[in-house]
PDB file of C-alpha atoms and ligand atoms in Angstrom:
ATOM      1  CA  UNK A  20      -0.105  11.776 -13.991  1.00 93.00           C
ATOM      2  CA  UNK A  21      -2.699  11.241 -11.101  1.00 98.00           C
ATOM      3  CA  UNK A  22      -3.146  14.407  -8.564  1.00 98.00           C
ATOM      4  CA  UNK A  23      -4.460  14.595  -5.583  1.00 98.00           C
ATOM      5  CA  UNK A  24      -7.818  15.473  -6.886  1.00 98.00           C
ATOM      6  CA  UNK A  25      -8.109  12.363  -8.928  1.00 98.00           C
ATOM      7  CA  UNK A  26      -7.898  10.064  -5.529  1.00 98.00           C
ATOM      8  CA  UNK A  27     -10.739   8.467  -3.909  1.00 98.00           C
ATOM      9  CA  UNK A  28     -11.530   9.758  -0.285  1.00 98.00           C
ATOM     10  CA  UNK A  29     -13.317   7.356   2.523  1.00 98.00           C
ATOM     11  CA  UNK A  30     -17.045   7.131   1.753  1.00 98.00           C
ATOM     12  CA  UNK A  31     -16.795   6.445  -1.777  1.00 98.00           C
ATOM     13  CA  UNK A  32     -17.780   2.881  -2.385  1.00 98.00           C
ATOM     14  CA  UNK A  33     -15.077   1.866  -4.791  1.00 98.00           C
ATOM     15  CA  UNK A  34     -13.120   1.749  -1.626  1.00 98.00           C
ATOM     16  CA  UNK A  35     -15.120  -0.704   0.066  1.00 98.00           C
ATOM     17  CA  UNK A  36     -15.742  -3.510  -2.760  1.00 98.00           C
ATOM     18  CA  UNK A  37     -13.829  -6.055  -3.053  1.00 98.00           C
ATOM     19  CA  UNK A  38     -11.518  -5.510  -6.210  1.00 99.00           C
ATOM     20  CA  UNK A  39     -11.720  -7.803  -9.647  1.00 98.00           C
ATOM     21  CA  UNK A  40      -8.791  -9.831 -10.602  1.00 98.00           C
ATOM     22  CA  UNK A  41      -6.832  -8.717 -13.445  1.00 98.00           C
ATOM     23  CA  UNK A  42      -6.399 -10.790 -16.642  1.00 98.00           C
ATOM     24  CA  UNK A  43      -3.351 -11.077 -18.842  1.00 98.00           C
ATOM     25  CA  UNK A  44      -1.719 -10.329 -21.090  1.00 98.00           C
ATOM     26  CA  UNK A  45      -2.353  -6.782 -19.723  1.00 98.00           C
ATOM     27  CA  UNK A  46      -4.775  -4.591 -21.801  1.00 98.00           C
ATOM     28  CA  UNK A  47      -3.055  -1.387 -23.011  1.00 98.00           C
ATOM     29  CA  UNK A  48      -5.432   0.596 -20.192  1.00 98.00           C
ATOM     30  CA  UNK A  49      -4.370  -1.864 -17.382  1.00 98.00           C
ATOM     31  CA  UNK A  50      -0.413  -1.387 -18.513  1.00 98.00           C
ATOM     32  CA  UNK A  51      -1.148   2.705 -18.360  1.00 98.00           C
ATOM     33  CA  UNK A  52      -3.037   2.324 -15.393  1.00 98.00           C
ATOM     34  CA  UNK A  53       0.715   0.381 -13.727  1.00 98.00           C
ATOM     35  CA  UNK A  54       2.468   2.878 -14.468  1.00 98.00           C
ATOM     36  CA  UNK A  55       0.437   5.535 -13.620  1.00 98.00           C
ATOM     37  CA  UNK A  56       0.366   4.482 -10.254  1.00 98.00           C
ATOM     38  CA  UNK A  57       3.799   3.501  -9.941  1.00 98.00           C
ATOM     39  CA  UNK A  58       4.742   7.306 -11.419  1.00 98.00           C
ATOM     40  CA  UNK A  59       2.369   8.732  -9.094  1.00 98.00           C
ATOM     41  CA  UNK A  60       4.727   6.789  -5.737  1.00 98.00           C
ATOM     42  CA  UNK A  61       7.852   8.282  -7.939  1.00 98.00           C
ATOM     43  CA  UNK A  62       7.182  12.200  -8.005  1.00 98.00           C
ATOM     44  CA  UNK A  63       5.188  12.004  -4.886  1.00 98.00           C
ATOM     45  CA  UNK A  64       8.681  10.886  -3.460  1.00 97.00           C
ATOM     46  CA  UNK A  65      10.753  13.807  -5.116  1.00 97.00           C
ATOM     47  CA  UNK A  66      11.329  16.575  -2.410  1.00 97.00           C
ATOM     48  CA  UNK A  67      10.351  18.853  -5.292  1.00 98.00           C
ATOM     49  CA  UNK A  68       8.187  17.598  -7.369  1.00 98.00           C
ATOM     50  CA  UNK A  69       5.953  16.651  -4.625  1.00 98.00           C
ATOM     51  CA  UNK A  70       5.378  20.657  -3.376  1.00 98.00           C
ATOM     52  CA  UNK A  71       4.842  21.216  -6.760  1.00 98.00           C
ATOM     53  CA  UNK A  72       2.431  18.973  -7.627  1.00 98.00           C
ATOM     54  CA  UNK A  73       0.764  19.544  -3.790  1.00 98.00           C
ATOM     55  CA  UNK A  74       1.197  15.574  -3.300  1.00 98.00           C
ATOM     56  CA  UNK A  75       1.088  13.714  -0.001  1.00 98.00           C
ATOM     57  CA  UNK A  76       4.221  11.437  -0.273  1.00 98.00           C
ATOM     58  CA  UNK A  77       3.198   8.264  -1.097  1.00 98.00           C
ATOM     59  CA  UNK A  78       4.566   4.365  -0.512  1.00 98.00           C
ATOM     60  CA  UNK A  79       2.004   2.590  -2.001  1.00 99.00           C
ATOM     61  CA  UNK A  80      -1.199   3.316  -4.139  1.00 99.00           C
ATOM     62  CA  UNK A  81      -4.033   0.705  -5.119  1.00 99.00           C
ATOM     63  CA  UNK A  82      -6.212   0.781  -8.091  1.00 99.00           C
ATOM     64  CA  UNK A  83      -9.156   1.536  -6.045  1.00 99.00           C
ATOM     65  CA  UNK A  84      -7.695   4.560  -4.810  1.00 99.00           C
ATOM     66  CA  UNK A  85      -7.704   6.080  -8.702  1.00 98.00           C
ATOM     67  CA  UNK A  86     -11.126   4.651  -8.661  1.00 98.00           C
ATOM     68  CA  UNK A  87     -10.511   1.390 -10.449  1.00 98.00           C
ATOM     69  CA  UNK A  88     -11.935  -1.846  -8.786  1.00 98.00           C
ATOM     70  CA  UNK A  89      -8.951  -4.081 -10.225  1.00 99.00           C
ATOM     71  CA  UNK A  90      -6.493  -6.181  -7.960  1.00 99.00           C
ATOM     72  CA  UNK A  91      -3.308  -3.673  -8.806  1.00 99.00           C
ATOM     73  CA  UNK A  92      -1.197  -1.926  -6.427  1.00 99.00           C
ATOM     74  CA  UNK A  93       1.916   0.144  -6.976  1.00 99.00           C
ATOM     75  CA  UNK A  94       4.148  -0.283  -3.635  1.00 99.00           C
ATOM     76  CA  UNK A  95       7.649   2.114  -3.609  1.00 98.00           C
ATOM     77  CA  UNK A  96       9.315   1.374  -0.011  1.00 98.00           C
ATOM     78  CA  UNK A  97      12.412   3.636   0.026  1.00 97.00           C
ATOM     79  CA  UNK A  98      15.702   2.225   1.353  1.00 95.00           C
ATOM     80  CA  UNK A  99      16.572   4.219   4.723  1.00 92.00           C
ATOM     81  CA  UNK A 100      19.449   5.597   2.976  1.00 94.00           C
ATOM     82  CA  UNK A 101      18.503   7.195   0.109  1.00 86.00           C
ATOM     83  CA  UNK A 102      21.157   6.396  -2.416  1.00 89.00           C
ATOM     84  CA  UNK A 103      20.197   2.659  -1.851  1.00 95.00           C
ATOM     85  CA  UNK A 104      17.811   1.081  -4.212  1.00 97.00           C
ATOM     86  CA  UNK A 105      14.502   0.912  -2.871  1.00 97.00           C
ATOM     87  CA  UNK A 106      13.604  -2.004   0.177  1.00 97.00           C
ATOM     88  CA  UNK A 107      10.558  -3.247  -2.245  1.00 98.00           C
ATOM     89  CA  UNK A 108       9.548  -1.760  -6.080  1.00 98.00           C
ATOM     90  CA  UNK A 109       6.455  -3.106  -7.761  1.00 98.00           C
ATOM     91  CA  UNK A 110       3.392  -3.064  -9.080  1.00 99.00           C
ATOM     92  CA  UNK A 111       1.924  -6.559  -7.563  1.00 99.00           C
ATOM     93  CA  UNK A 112      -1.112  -7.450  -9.455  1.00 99.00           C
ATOM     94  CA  UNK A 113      -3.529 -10.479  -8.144  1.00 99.00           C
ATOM     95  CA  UNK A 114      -1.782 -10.154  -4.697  1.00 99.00           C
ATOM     96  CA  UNK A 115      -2.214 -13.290  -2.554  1.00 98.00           C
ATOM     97  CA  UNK A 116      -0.742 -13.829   0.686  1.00 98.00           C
ATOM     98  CA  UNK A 117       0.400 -17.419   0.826  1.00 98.00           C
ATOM     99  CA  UNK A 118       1.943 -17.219   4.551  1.00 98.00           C
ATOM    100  CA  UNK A 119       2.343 -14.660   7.612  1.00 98.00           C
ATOM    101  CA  UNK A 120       3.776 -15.017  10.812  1.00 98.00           C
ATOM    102  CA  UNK A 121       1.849 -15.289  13.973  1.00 97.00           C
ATOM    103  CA  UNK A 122       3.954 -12.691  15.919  1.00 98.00           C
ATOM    104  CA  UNK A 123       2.365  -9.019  15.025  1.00 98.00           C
ATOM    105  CA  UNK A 124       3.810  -6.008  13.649  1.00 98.00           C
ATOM    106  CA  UNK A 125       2.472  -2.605  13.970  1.00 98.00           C
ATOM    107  CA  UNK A 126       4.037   1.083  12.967  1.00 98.00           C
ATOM    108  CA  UNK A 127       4.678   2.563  16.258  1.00 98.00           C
ATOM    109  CA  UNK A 128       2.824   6.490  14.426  1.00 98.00           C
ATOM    110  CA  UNK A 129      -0.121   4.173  13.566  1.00 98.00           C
ATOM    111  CA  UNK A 130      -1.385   4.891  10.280  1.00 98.00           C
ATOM    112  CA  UNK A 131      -2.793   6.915   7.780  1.00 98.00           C
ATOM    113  CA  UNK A 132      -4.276   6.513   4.097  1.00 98.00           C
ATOM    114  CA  UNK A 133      -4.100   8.722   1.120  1.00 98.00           C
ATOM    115  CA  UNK A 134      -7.784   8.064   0.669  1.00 98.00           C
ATOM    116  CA  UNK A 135      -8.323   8.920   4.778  1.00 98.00           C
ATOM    117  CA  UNK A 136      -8.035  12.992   5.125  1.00 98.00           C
ATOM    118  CA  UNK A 137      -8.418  12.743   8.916  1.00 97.00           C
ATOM    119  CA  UNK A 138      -6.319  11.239  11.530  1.00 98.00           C
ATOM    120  CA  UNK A 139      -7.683   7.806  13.091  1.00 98.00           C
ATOM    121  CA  UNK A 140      -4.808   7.722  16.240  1.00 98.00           C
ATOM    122  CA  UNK A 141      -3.987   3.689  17.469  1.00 98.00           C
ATOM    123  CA  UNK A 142      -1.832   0.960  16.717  1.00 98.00           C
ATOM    124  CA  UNK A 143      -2.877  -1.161  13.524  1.00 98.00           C
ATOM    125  CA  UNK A 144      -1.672  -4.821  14.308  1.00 98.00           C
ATOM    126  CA  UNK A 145      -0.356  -6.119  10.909  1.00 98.00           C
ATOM    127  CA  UNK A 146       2.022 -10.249  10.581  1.00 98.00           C
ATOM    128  CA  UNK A 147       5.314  -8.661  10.883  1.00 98.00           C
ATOM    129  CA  UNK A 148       6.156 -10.949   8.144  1.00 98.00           C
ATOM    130  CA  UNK A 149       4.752 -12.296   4.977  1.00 98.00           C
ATOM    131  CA  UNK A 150       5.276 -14.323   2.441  1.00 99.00           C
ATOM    132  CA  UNK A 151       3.559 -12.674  -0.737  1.00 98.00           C
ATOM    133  CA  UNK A 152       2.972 -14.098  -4.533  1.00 99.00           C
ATOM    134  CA  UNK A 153       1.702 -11.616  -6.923  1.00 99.00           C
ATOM    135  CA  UNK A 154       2.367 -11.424 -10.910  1.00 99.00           C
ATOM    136  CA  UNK A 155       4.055  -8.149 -12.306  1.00 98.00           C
ATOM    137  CA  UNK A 156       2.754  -6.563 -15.546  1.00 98.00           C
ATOM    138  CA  UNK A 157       4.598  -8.959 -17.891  1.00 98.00           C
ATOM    139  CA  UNK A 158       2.440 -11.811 -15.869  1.00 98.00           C
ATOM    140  CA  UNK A 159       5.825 -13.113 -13.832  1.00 98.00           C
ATOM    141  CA  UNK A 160       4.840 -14.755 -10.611  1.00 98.00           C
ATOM    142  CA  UNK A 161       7.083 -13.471  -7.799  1.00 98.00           C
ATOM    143  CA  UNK A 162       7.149 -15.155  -3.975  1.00 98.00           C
ATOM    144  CA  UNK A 163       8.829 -13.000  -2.038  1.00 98.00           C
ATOM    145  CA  UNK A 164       9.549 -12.832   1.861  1.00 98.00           C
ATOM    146  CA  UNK A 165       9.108  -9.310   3.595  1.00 98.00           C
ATOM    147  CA  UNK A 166       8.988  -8.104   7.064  1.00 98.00           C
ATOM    148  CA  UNK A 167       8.714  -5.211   9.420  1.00 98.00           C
ATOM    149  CA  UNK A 168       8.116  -1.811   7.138  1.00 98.00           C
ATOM    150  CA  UNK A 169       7.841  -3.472   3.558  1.00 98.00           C
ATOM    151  CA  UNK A 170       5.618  -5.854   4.718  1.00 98.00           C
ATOM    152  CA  UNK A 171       3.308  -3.754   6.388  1.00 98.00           C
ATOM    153  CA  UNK A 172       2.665  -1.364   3.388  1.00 98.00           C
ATOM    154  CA  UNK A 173       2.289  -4.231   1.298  1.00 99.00           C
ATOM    155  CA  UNK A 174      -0.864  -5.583   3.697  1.00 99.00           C
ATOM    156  CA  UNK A 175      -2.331  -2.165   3.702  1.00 99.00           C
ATOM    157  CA  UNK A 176      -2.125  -1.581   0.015  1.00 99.00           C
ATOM    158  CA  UNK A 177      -3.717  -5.397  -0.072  1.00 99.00           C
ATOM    159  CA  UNK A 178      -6.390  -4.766   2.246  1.00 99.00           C
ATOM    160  CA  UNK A 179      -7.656  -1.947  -0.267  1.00 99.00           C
ATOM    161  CA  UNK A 180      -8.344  -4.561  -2.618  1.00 99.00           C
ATOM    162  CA  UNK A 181     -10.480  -6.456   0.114  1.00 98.00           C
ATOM    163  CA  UNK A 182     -12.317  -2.906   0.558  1.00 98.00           C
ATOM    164  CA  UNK A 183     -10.407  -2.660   4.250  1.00 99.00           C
ATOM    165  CA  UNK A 184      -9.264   0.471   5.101  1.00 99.00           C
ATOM    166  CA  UNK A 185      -6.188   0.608   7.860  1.00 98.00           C
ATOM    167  CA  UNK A 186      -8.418   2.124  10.852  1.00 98.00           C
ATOM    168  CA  UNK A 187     -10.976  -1.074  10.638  1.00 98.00           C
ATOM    169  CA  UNK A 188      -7.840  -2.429  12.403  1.00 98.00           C
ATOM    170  CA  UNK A 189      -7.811  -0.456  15.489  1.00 98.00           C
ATOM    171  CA  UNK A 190      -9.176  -1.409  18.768  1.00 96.00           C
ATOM    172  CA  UNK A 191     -11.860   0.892  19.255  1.00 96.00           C
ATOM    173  CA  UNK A 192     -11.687   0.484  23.601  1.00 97.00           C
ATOM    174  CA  UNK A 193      -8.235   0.637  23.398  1.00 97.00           C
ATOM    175  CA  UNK A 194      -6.501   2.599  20.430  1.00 98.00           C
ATOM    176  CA  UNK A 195      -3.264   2.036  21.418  1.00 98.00           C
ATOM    177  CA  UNK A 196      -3.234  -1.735  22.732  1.00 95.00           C
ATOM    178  CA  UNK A 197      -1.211  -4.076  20.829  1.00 94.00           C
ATOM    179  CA  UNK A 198      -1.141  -7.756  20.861  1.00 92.00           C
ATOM    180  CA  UNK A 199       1.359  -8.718  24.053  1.00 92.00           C
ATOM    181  CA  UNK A 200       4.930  -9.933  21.458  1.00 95.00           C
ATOM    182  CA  UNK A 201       4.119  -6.901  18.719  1.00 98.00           C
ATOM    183  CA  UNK A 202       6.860  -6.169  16.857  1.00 98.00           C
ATOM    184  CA  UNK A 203       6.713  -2.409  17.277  1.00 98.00           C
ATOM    185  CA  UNK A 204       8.121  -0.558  13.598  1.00 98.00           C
ATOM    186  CA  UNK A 205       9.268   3.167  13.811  1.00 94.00           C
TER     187      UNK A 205
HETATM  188  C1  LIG B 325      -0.901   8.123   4.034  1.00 95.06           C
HETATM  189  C2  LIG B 325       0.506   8.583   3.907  1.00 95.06           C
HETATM  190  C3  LIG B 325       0.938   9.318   5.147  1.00 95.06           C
HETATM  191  C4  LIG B 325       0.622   9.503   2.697  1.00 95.06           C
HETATM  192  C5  LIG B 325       1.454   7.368   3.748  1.00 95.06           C
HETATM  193  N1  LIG B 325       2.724   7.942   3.500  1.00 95.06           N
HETATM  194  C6  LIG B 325       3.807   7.553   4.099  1.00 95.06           C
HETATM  195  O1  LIG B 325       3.868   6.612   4.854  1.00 95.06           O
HETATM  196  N2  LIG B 325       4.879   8.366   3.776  1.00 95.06           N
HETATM  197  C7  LIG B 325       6.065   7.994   3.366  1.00 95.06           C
HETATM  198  C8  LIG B 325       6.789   6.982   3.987  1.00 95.06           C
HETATM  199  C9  LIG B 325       8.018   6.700   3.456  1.00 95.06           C
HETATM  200  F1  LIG B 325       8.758   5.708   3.978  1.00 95.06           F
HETATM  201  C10 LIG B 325       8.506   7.375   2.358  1.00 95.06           C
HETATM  202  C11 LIG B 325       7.735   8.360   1.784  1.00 95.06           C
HETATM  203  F2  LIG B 325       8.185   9.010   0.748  1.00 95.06           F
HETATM  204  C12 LIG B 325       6.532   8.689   2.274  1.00 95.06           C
HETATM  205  C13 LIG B 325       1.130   6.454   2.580  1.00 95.06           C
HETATM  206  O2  LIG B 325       1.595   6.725   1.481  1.00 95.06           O
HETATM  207  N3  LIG B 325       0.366   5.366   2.774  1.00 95.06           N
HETATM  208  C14 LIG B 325       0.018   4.611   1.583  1.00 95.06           C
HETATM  209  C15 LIG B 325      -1.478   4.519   1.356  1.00 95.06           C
HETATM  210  O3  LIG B 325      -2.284   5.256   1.874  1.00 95.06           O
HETATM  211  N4  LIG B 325      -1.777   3.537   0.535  1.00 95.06           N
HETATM  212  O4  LIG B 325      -3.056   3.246   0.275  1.00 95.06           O
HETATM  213  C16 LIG B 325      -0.082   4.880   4.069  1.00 95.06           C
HETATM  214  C17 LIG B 325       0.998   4.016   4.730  1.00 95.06           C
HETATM  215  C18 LIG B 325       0.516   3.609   6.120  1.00 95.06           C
HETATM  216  C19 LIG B 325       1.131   2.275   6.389  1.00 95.06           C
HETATM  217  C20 LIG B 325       1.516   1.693   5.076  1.00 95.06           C
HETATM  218  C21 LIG B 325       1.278   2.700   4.014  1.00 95.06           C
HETATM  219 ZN1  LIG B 326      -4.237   3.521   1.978  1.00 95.06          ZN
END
């Protein structure tokens, strides 16, 4: 089960090369390496487990964050109300965003990264909706639509693979400018 300790901080390079594509059928490190992440979202996301463990609760973790240059990225978007199943649960692998919308859409705390240990304050204008294809580890193709929170986290984790990190977003005059109709997410 990853740790803290075993993810990738800002300056190493792994986080700034563009990740490989991932063939399938999965190999048997590649289907480990799914569900590592995807466990890692899980605990991270327990109350408990999380102190114990010393984890920042996560939503979403990419490969190059465990220090693996592959185009895999566990996402775990939690439904507002917690007995709900999850707004979006996956490990999208080969992500490729086929359509976004024009308007913006931008979390109104900005953002952080588990791989960024200090704060980088300003809006981060993200499409407040995309449409996203990806293949899961049996190799299904999935389209799906997502907007506001779930699609945001799902552009970050995506951008990792590109070797963007979230505060190459931010207007460095103006922090805290948005594009005019932003769709502002709290
Ligand atoms: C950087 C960090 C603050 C840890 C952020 N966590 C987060 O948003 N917390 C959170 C939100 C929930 F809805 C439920 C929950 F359990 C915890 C996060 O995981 N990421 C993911 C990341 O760094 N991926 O590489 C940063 C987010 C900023 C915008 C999208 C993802
Ligand atoms: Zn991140």
């Amino acid at each position: 089960m990853y740790l803290m300790k075993d993810i990738t901080r800002d300056g190493n390079p792994v986080l700034r090369k563009r990740a490989a594509k991932v063939s399938f059928p999965l190999s048997d490190e590649d289907q480990k390496l799914a569900k590592d992440m995807m466990k890692y979202l899980e605990v991270s996301q327990d109350p408990e487990l999380c102190k114990k463990y010393k984890l920042r609760a996560g939503v979403g973790l990419a490969a190059p964050q465990v220090g693996v240059s592959k185009q895999m990225a566990a996402v775990l978007v939690p439904a507002p109300d917690e007995d709900e199943k999850p707004l979006f649960k996956d490990v999208i692998i080969n992500p490729v965003i086929v359509s976004e919308s024009v308007q913006y859409g931008a979390l109104t705390e900005g953002e952080g990264c588990l791989s960024v240990d200090k704060d980088v304050p300003g809006y981060v204008p993200r499409h407040d909706r995309i449409t996203l294809r990806y293949q899961d580890v049996n190799g299904e193709t999935h389209k799906v639509r997502l907007k506001h929170y779930p699609a945001i986290v799902c552009q970050h984790e995506i951008d990792h693979l590109h070797g963007v990190l979230f505060y190459d977003h931010i207007n460095k005059d103006q922090p805290f400018e948005a594009p005019a109709d932003t769709v502002m997410i709290s």
